Coordinates of C-alpha atoms in Angstrom, one line a residue:
M6 CA 0.0 -0.4 -0.5
K7 CA 2.7 2.3 0.5
K8 CA 3.9 1.7 -2.0
V9 CA 1.2 2.7 -4.4
I10 CA 0.8 5.6 -2.7
G11 CA 4.2 6.4 -3.0
W12 CA 4.5 6.1 -6.6
S13 CA 0.9 8.3 -7.1
L14 CA 2.4 11.0 -5.3
G15 CA 5.6 11.0 -7.0
I16 CA 4.6 10.5 -10.6
Y17 CA 2.2 13.4 -8.9
L18 CA 4.4 15.5 -8.3
I19 CA 6.7 15.1 -11.5
F20 CA 4.1 16.0 -13.6
G21 CA 3.5 18.9 -12.3
L22 CA 6.8 20.2 -12.3
F23 CA 7.2 19.3 -16.1
I24 CA 3.8 21.0 -16.5
A25 CA 4.6 24.2 -14.1
W26 CA 8.4 24.2 -16.4
Y27 CA 5.7 23.9 -19.8
L28 CA 3.3 26.6 -19.3
F29 CA 6.2 29.2 -17.8
F30 CA 9.4 28.5 -20.1
G31 CA 9.1 26.0 -21.9
A32 CA 6.4 26.7 -24.1
N33 CA 6.4 29.6 -26.9
T34 CA 3.7 31.8 -27.1
D35 CA 5.3 34.3 -29.4
I36 CA 3.5 36.4 -32.2
P37 CA 4.8 34.6 -35.2
E38 CA 7.1 37.3 -37.2
Q39 CA 4.5 37.5 -40.1
L40 CA 1.9 38.4 -38.5
K41 CA 3.1 41.0 -35.7
G42 CA 1.7 44.7 -36.2
S43 CA -1.3 42.9 -37.1
P44 CA -4.8 42.7 -35.7
A45 CA -3.5 40.0 -34.3
D46 CA -0.5 40.9 -32.5
P47 CA -1.8 41.8 -28.7
Q48 CA 0.2 45.0 -29.1
T49 CA -2.0 46.6 -31.3
F50 CA -4.8 47.1 -29.0
M51 CA -4.0 45.8 -25.3
N52 CA -1.7 47.6 -22.9
N53 CA 1.5 46.7 -21.7
R54 CA 0.6 46.4 -18.4
E55 CA -2.8 44.0 -20.0
L56 CA -0.2 42.0 -21.7
L57 CA 1.6 41.4 -18.5
L58 CA -1.7 40.6 -16.8
S59 CA -2.6 38.2 -19.9
E60 CA -0.1 36.5 -20.0
E61 CA 0.1 36.2 -16.1
Y62 CA -3.0 35.1 -15.9
S63 CA -3.1 32.3 -18.0
Q64 CA -0.2 31.1 -16.9
I65 CA -1.3 30.6 -13.1
R66 CA -5.0 29.4 -14.9
N67 CA -3.3 26.7 -16.5
L68 CA -1.1 25.6 -14.7
L69 CA -4.0 25.0 -11.9
F70 CA -5.7 22.7 -14.4
F71 CA -3.8 20.4 -14.7
L72 CA -3.1 20.1 -11.8
S73 CA -6.5 19.7 -10.6
V74 CA -7.1 16.6 -13.1
P75 CA -4.7 14.4 -12.0
F76 CA -5.6 15.0 -8.6
E77 CA -9.0 13.9 -8.6
W78 CA -7.4 11.4 -9.7
L79 CA -5.1 10.8 -7.0
I80 CA -7.8 11.2 -5.2
Y81 CA -10.0 8.2 -6.6
I82 CA -6.5 6.0 -6.3
L83 CA -5.3 7.0 -2.0
V84 CA -9.4 6.3 -1.3
L85 CA -8.5 3.1 -2.9
V86 CA -5.8 1.6 -1.4
I87 CA -6.4 3.5 2.0
G88 CA -9.9 1.8 2.0
I89 CA -11.4 4.4 2.8
S90 CA -14.5 3.4 -0.3
A91 CA -14.7 0.0 1.3
K92 CA -14.9 1.9 4.8
F93 CA -17.9 4.0 3.3
R94 CA -19.0 0.6 1.6
D95 CA -19.2 -0.2 5.4
W96 CA -21.0 2.2 6.9
S97 CA -23.9 2.5 4.3
K98 CA -25.0 -0.8 5.1
V99 CA -25.3 -0.5 9.1
S100 CA -27.1 2.6 8.4
A101 CA -30.1 2.1 5.6
K102 CA -31.4 -2.2 4.6
F103 CA -32.3 -0.4 1.0
S104 CA -30.1 -0.7 -2.1
I105 CA -30.8 2.5 -2.5
L106 CA -30.6 4.6 1.1
Q107 CA -27.0 2.8 1.0
T108 CA -26.2 3.9 -2.6
A109 CA -27.0 7.2 -1.2
I110 CA -25.1 7.2 2.3
Y111 CA -22.4 6.5 0.5
L112 CA -21.8 8.9 -2.6
F113 CA -22.8 11.2 -0.1
W114 CA -19.6 10.5 2.2
L115 CA -17.6 10.3 -1.1
S116 CA -19.1 13.6 -2.8
L117 CA -18.1 15.0 0.1
L118 CA -14.6 13.8 0.7
V119 CA -13.7 14.6 -2.6
E120 CA -15.0 17.9 -2.2
V121 CA -13.4 19.4 0.2
L122 CA -10.0 17.3 -0.5
S123 CA -10.7 19.1 -4.7
F124 CA -11.3 22.5 -2.2
P125 CA -7.8 23.8 -1.8
L126 CA -7.9 23.9 -5.4
S127 CA -10.8 25.5 -6.2
W128 CA -10.1 28.4 -3.4
I129 CA -7.1 29.4 -4.9
S130 CA -8.4 28.9 -8.5
Y131 CA -11.4 31.8 -7.1
N132 CA -8.9 34.1 -5.8
V133 CA -6.6 34.4 -8.6
S134 CA -9.7 35.0 -10.9
K135 CA -10.4 37.8 -8.1
T136 CA -6.8 39.7 -8.6
Y137 CA -6.5 39.6 -11.7
N138 CA -10.4 41.3 -11.5
I139 CA -11.7 38.6 -13.9
T140 CA -14.0 37.2 -11.0
V141 CA -16.0 39.8 -9.5
Q142 CA -18.8 37.4 -6.8
T143 CA -18.8 37.7 -3.2
T144 CA -17.2 35.2 -1.4
Q145 CA -20.7 34.2 -0.2
S146 CA -22.2 34.1 -2.9
W147 CA -18.7 31.8 -4.9
M148 CA -20.3 29.6 -2.0
K149 CA -23.3 28.6 -2.7
D150 CA -23.0 28.4 -5.8
L151 CA -20.1 26.2 -4.7
L152 CA -23.2 23.9 -2.6
I153 CA -26.0 23.7 -5.5
D154 CA -22.9 22.1 -7.4
F155 CA -23.0 20.2 -5.0
W156 CA -26.1 19.3 -3.9
V157 CA -27.1 19.0 -7.9
N158 CA -24.2 16.6 -8.8
Y159 CA -25.7 14.7 -5.9
A160 CA -29.0 14.8 -6.4
L161 CA -28.2 13.7 -10.0
M162 CA -25.5 10.8 -8.8
I163 CA -28.1 9.0 -6.6
V164 CA -30.2 8.1 -10.1
I165 CA -27.0 7.4 -12.5
V166 CA -25.3 5.0 -9.7
G167 CA -28.0 3.6 -8.4
V168 CA -29.4 2.8 -12.2
L169 CA -25.3 1.7 -13.1
F170 CA -25.6 -0.8 -10.2
W171 CA -29.0 -2.3 -10.9
L172 CA -27.8 -3.2 -14.5
I173 CA -24.3 -4.4 -13.1
R174 CA -25.7 -6.7 -11.0
R175 CA -28.1 -7.8 -12.8
N176 CA -26.0 -8.7 -16.1
E177 CA -22.6 -7.8 -15.4
K178 CA -20.8 -8.8 -18.3
R179 CA -23.9 -6.4 -21.5
W180 CA -24.5 -4.0 -18.5
W181 CA -21.7 -1.0 -20.3
F182 CA -24.6 -1.9 -23.4
H183 CA -27.8 -1.2 -21.5
A184 CA -26.1 1.7 -19.2
W185 CA -25.9 3.8 -22.6
L186 CA -28.8 3.4 -23.9
L187 CA -30.5 4.6 -21.0
S188 CA -27.8 7.1 -20.8
I189 CA -29.2 8.3 -24.4
P190 CA -32.7 10.1 -22.8
F191 CA -31.5 10.5 -19.7
S192 CA -28.9 12.7 -21.3
M193 CA -31.9 14.2 -24.2
F194 CA -34.1 15.3 -21.2
L195 CA -30.9 16.5 -19.0
M196 CA -30.0 19.1 -22.1
F197 CA -33.9 19.8 -22.4
V198 CA -34.7 21.2 -18.9
Q199 CA -31.0 22.3 -17.9
P200 CA -31.9 26.2 -19.5
V201 CA -35.3 25.8 -17.5
I202 CA -34.2 24.3 -14.0
I203 CA -30.7 23.3 -13.6
D204 CA -29.4 27.2 -15.2
P205 CA -31.8 29.4 -13.5
L206 CA -30.5 27.8 -9.9
Y207 CA -27.0 29.8 -10.8
N208 CA -28.7 33.3 -12.1
D209 CA -31.1 35.0 -12.9
F210 CA -32.6 34.8 -17.2
F211 CA -35.2 37.5 -18.7
P212 CA -35.7 38.1 -22.6
L213 CA -33.5 41.2 -23.8
T214 CA -34.3 44.7 -21.9
N215 CA -33.0 45.7 -25.3
K216 CA -35.7 45.7 -27.6
E217 CA -34.6 48.1 -30.5
L218 CA -31.0 44.9 -30.6
E219 CA -33.8 42.2 -29.7
T220 CA -35.5 43.1 -32.4
K221 CA -31.8 43.3 -35.1
I222 CA -31.4 39.9 -33.7
L223 CA -35.1 37.8 -34.3
E224 CA -34.7 39.6 -37.8
M225 CA -31.5 37.8 -38.4
A226 CA -32.7 34.7 -37.2
D227 CA -35.7 35.0 -39.1
R228 CA -33.5 35.6 -42.7
A229 CA -31.6 32.2 -40.9
E230 CA -35.0 30.8 -40.6
I231 CA -34.5 30.1 -36.8
P232 CA -38.0 30.2 -34.8
A233 CA -36.9 32.2 -31.4
D234 CA -39.6 34.4 -30.2
H235 CA -36.8 35.9 -27.6
V236 CA -32.6 36.7 -27.1
F237 CA -31.9 35.8 -23.6
E238 CA -29.8 38.0 -20.7
V239 CA -28.2 37.1 -17.8
N240 CA -26.8 38.9 -14.7
M241 CA -23.2 37.5 -15.1
S242 CA -21.9 40.5 -13.6
E243 CA -22.4 40.2 -10.5
K244 CA -19.4 37.7 -10.9
T245 CA -17.0 38.0 -13.8
N246 CA -15.9 40.6 -16.3
A247 CA -15.8 37.6 -18.8
L248 CA -17.4 38.4 -22.3
N249 CA -20.3 35.5 -23.2
A250 CA -23.0 34.2 -25.8
Y251 CA -23.7 31.1 -26.5
V252 CA -26.6 28.5 -27.5
T253 CA -28.0 25.9 -24.8
G254 CA -31.0 23.9 -25.1
I255 CA -33.0 21.3 -27.4
G256 CA -36.6 21.6 -28.4
S257 CA -38.7 24.0 -27.6
N258 CA -36.3 24.8 -24.3
S259 CA -33.4 26.1 -26.3
R260 CA -32.5 29.2 -26.0
I261 CA -30.0 31.8 -27.3
V262 CA -28.4 33.7 -24.1
L263 CA -26.0 37.0 -24.3
W264 CA -23.9 38.0 -21.0
D265 CA -25.3 41.5 -20.0
T266 CA -20.9 42.2 -20.2
T267 CA -21.3 41.3 -23.4
L268 CA -24.3 44.0 -23.9
Q269 CA -22.2 46.7 -22.0
R270 CA -18.8 46.2 -22.9
L271 CA -19.3 45.3 -27.1
S272 CA -21.3 47.1 -29.7
E273 CA -23.9 46.9 -31.9
D274 CA -22.5 45.5 -34.2
E275 CA -19.9 43.3 -32.5
I276 CA -23.0 41.8 -30.8
L277 CA -24.7 41.1 -34.0
F278 CA -22.1 39.6 -34.8
I279 CA -21.3 37.0 -32.2
M280 CA -25.6 36.6 -32.0
A281 CA -24.8 36.1 -36.5
H282 CA -22.1 33.3 -35.0
E283 CA -24.4 30.8 -32.9
M284 CA -27.0 31.3 -35.2
G285 CA -24.7 29.9 -37.1
H286 CA -24.3 26.9 -34.9
Y287 CA -28.1 26.0 -34.7
V288 CA -28.5 26.5 -38.5
M289 CA -25.0 23.8 -38.9
K290 CA -27.2 22.1 -36.2
H291 CA -23.6 21.8 -34.2
I292 CA -26.0 21.2 -31.5
Y293 CA -27.0 17.4 -32.5
I294 CA -23.8 17.0 -34.2
G295 CA -22.5 17.3 -30.6
I296 CA -25.3 14.8 -28.7
A297 CA -23.7 12.2 -31.7
G298 CA -20.7 12.5 -31.2
Y299 CA -20.8 12.6 -26.9
L300 CA -23.6 9.3 -27.1
L301 CA -20.5 8.0 -29.8
L302 CA -17.7 8.7 -27.1
T303 CA -20.0 7.9 -24.4
L304 CA -20.6 3.5 -25.8
V305 CA -16.7 3.0 -26.1
G306 CA -15.9 4.2 -22.9
L307 CA -18.5 2.6 -20.9
F308 CA -17.5 -0.4 -22.8
M309 CA -13.3 -0.1 -22.3
I310 CA -14.4 0.7 -19.0
S311 CA -17.0 -2.0 -17.9
K312 CA -13.0 -4.1 -18.9
L313 CA -10.6 -2.6 -17.9
M314 CA -12.8 -2.4 -14.3
S315 CA -13.0 -6.3 -14.5
F316 CA -9.1 -5.8 -14.7
M317 CA -8.5 -4.1 -12.2
V318 CA -10.2 -6.1 -9.5
R319 CA -9.3 -9.0 -10.4
K320 CA -5.3 -8.0 -9.9
W321 CA -5.6 -5.1 -7.1
G322 CA -9.4 -5.8 -5.3
Q323 CA -7.8 -7.1 -2.8
L324 CA -6.3 -3.8 -1.9
F325 CA -8.8 -2.3 -2.3
K326 CA -11.0 -4.4 -0.1
I327 CA -13.4 -5.4 -3.3
T328 CA -14.7 -9.0 -4.4
S329 CA -16.9 -8.5 -7.4
V330 CA -17.4 -5.3 -9.3
K331 CA -21.1 -5.6 -7.8
D332 CA -19.5 -4.1 -4.8
I333 CA -20.6 0.1 -4.6
A334 CA -17.4 0.1 -3.1
V335 CA -15.7 0.1 -6.6
L336 CA -17.4 3.9 -7.6
P337 CA -14.1 5.7 -7.7
V338 CA -12.4 3.3 -10.5
F339 CA -16.2 4.3 -12.6
L340 CA -14.9 7.6 -12.0
L341 CA -11.0 7.1 -12.1
L342 CA -11.8 5.9 -15.7
I343 CA -14.2 7.8 -16.7
S344 CA -11.9 11.2 -16.1
V345 CA -8.9 9.4 -17.4
L346 CA -10.6 8.1 -20.6
S347 CA -12.3 11.9 -20.3
F348 CA -9.7 14.0 -21.1
V349 CA -7.5 11.7 -22.9
S350 CA -10.4 12.3 -25.1
D351 CA -10.0 15.7 -25.1
P352 CA -7.8 17.1 -28.2
V353 CA -10.3 15.0 -29.9
S354 CA -13.2 16.3 -28.8
N355 CA -12.0 19.9 -28.8
A356 CA -10.8 18.9 -32.4
V357 CA -14.1 18.8 -33.0
S358 CA -15.4 21.9 -31.6
R359 CA -12.9 24.1 -33.0
H360 CA -13.4 23.2 -36.5
Q361 CA -17.5 23.8 -35.6
E362 CA -16.5 26.9 -34.2
K363 CA -14.1 28.0 -36.8
S364 CA -17.5 26.9 -39.0
A365 CA -19.7 30.0 -37.2
D366 CA -17.8 32.4 -38.0
L367 CA -17.4 32.3 -41.2
Y368 CA -21.1 31.4 -41.0
A369 CA -21.4 35.2 -39.4
L370 CA -18.9 36.9 -41.5
E371 CA -21.0 35.9 -44.8
M372 CA -24.3 36.5 -42.7
T373 CA -22.9 40.6 -41.8
E374 CA -20.5 40.9 -43.9
D375 CA -18.8 43.1 -40.6
N376 CA -14.7 41.8 -41.0
K377 CA -14.2 45.3 -38.7
A378 CA -16.7 44.1 -35.6
A379 CA -15.5 40.5 -36.2
V380 CA -11.4 41.3 -35.3
S381 CA -12.7 43.9 -32.7
S382 CA -14.8 41.7 -31.0
F383 CA -12.1 38.8 -31.0
Q384 CA -9.9 41.8 -29.5
E385 CA -12.6 42.5 -26.8
L386 CA -13.1 39.1 -25.7
S387 CA -8.9 38.3 -25.6
K388 CA -8.5 41.8 -23.5
A389 CA -11.7 41.1 -20.4
G390 CA -10.4 37.3 -20.1
L391 CA -7.2 38.3 -20.3
S392 CA -6.6 35.6 -22.7
Q393 CA -3.3 34.5 -24.9
V394 CA -3.8 35.0 -28.2
N395 CA -1.7 32.2 -29.1
P396 CA -1.1 29.8 -26.4
P397 CA 0.7 26.7 -25.2
F398 CA 0.2 23.6 -27.8
L399 CA -1.3 21.4 -24.9
V400 CA -3.0 24.5 -23.7
K401 CA -4.8 24.6 -27.2
M402 CA -5.0 21.0 -27.6
F403 CA -6.8 20.3 -24.3
R404 CA -8.6 23.3 -23.1
Y405 CA -8.9 25.1 -26.2
G406 CA -13.1 24.1 -27.6
H407 CA -12.7 27.3 -29.4
P408 CA -10.1 28.6 -32.0
T409 CA -7.2 30.2 -30.8
M410 CA -7.6 34.2 -30.8
L411 CA -4.1 33.9 -32.9
E412 CA -6.1 31.6 -35.5
R413 CA -9.8 33.5 -35.6
I414 CA -8.3 36.8 -35.9
T415 CA -5.3 35.7 -38.8
Y416 CA -8.8 33.4 -40.9
T417 CA -11.0 36.5 -40.3
N418 CA -8.5 38.6 -42.5
E419 CA -8.1 36.6 -44.6
F420 CA -12.1 36.0 -45.4
E421 CA -11.9 39.4 -46.0
K422 CA -8.9 39.8 -48.4
N423 CA -10.7 36.2 -50.8
E424 CA -14.0 38.0 -50.6
K425 CA -12.6 41.3 -52.8

């Protein structure tokens, strides 16, 4: 046991040191020589202080990301090796007779432990964002969101884990396929209710108050043959100075949402370009393509997890004090494998997302025919979020679902040249 713990901590430390070296010293974030002085060069739209802060903030945030993901893996490994998972299982059996109640008790203690151990990194991340004036959210409000997250995730996990282990106990070999089949309607249901039930738990949503702007946006939607009656805004200025807009939900609950920070900071032409971008996602059915991709990855992932989980129980079950995959104490193995496979697949899913985002950008350029607004909106997004215009390669692969700002501004300029 001590050997496993020592190796795990040692690997995590070495990984952390490598990532820190890579982000702060090894990676090249300079603008290519041929683009210096162009609109893609941050020196043309950021002052010296903004340039310095964007580099510092991005490096720290990226470091925290790359440290937090394997830290989650480390927690699950220690929970298994030390025998904490088995102990939680025993507590749940003593505390309740019914299986669903045992699951709820076990999940509560496991979720609480993971939340407590993850809290320091979350707290550091929050304070870094506050120091650099990205986050303006009060500590009380931030803690409230953290508690909402905990209870929403806990409620969902009771349902998911309860059904999952019911399937495993019924059919140990084919549970993964039945779980995937059930995940299809469940995922669709969550996407349908998220805009009207889950999202309002965190923020207030209401129809766009600027009716003149809303009319122009709805006219664009009509030209694109998008059935829309409202554009929604959300009061994010209570929490952040960053800018954003997005499409969420499916069917009759689908929404186009603008952060109020975006409304306050961008010009009308820039907002119309961003709205055209979001409409591009709808027209090109990116939401449904994303759902199909997610379901395919889920099918492959669950199959791999079923094989790997059985192997790990056979190999290290005695160490974990777990005799079967039917044992609820094996859940940290399941969560560990999900997290690892998700991280490994991120470069692929991010690459697909970047392709879709570029397509939406080009659609917006064709619709608005406003190259200037496109470039200036990208520049403002960089300044507001203190994001690197040309991030390191590994950061782009694992974190960027959008093209980098260097790429977006560059192909926007190329689009203008091609049009001419």
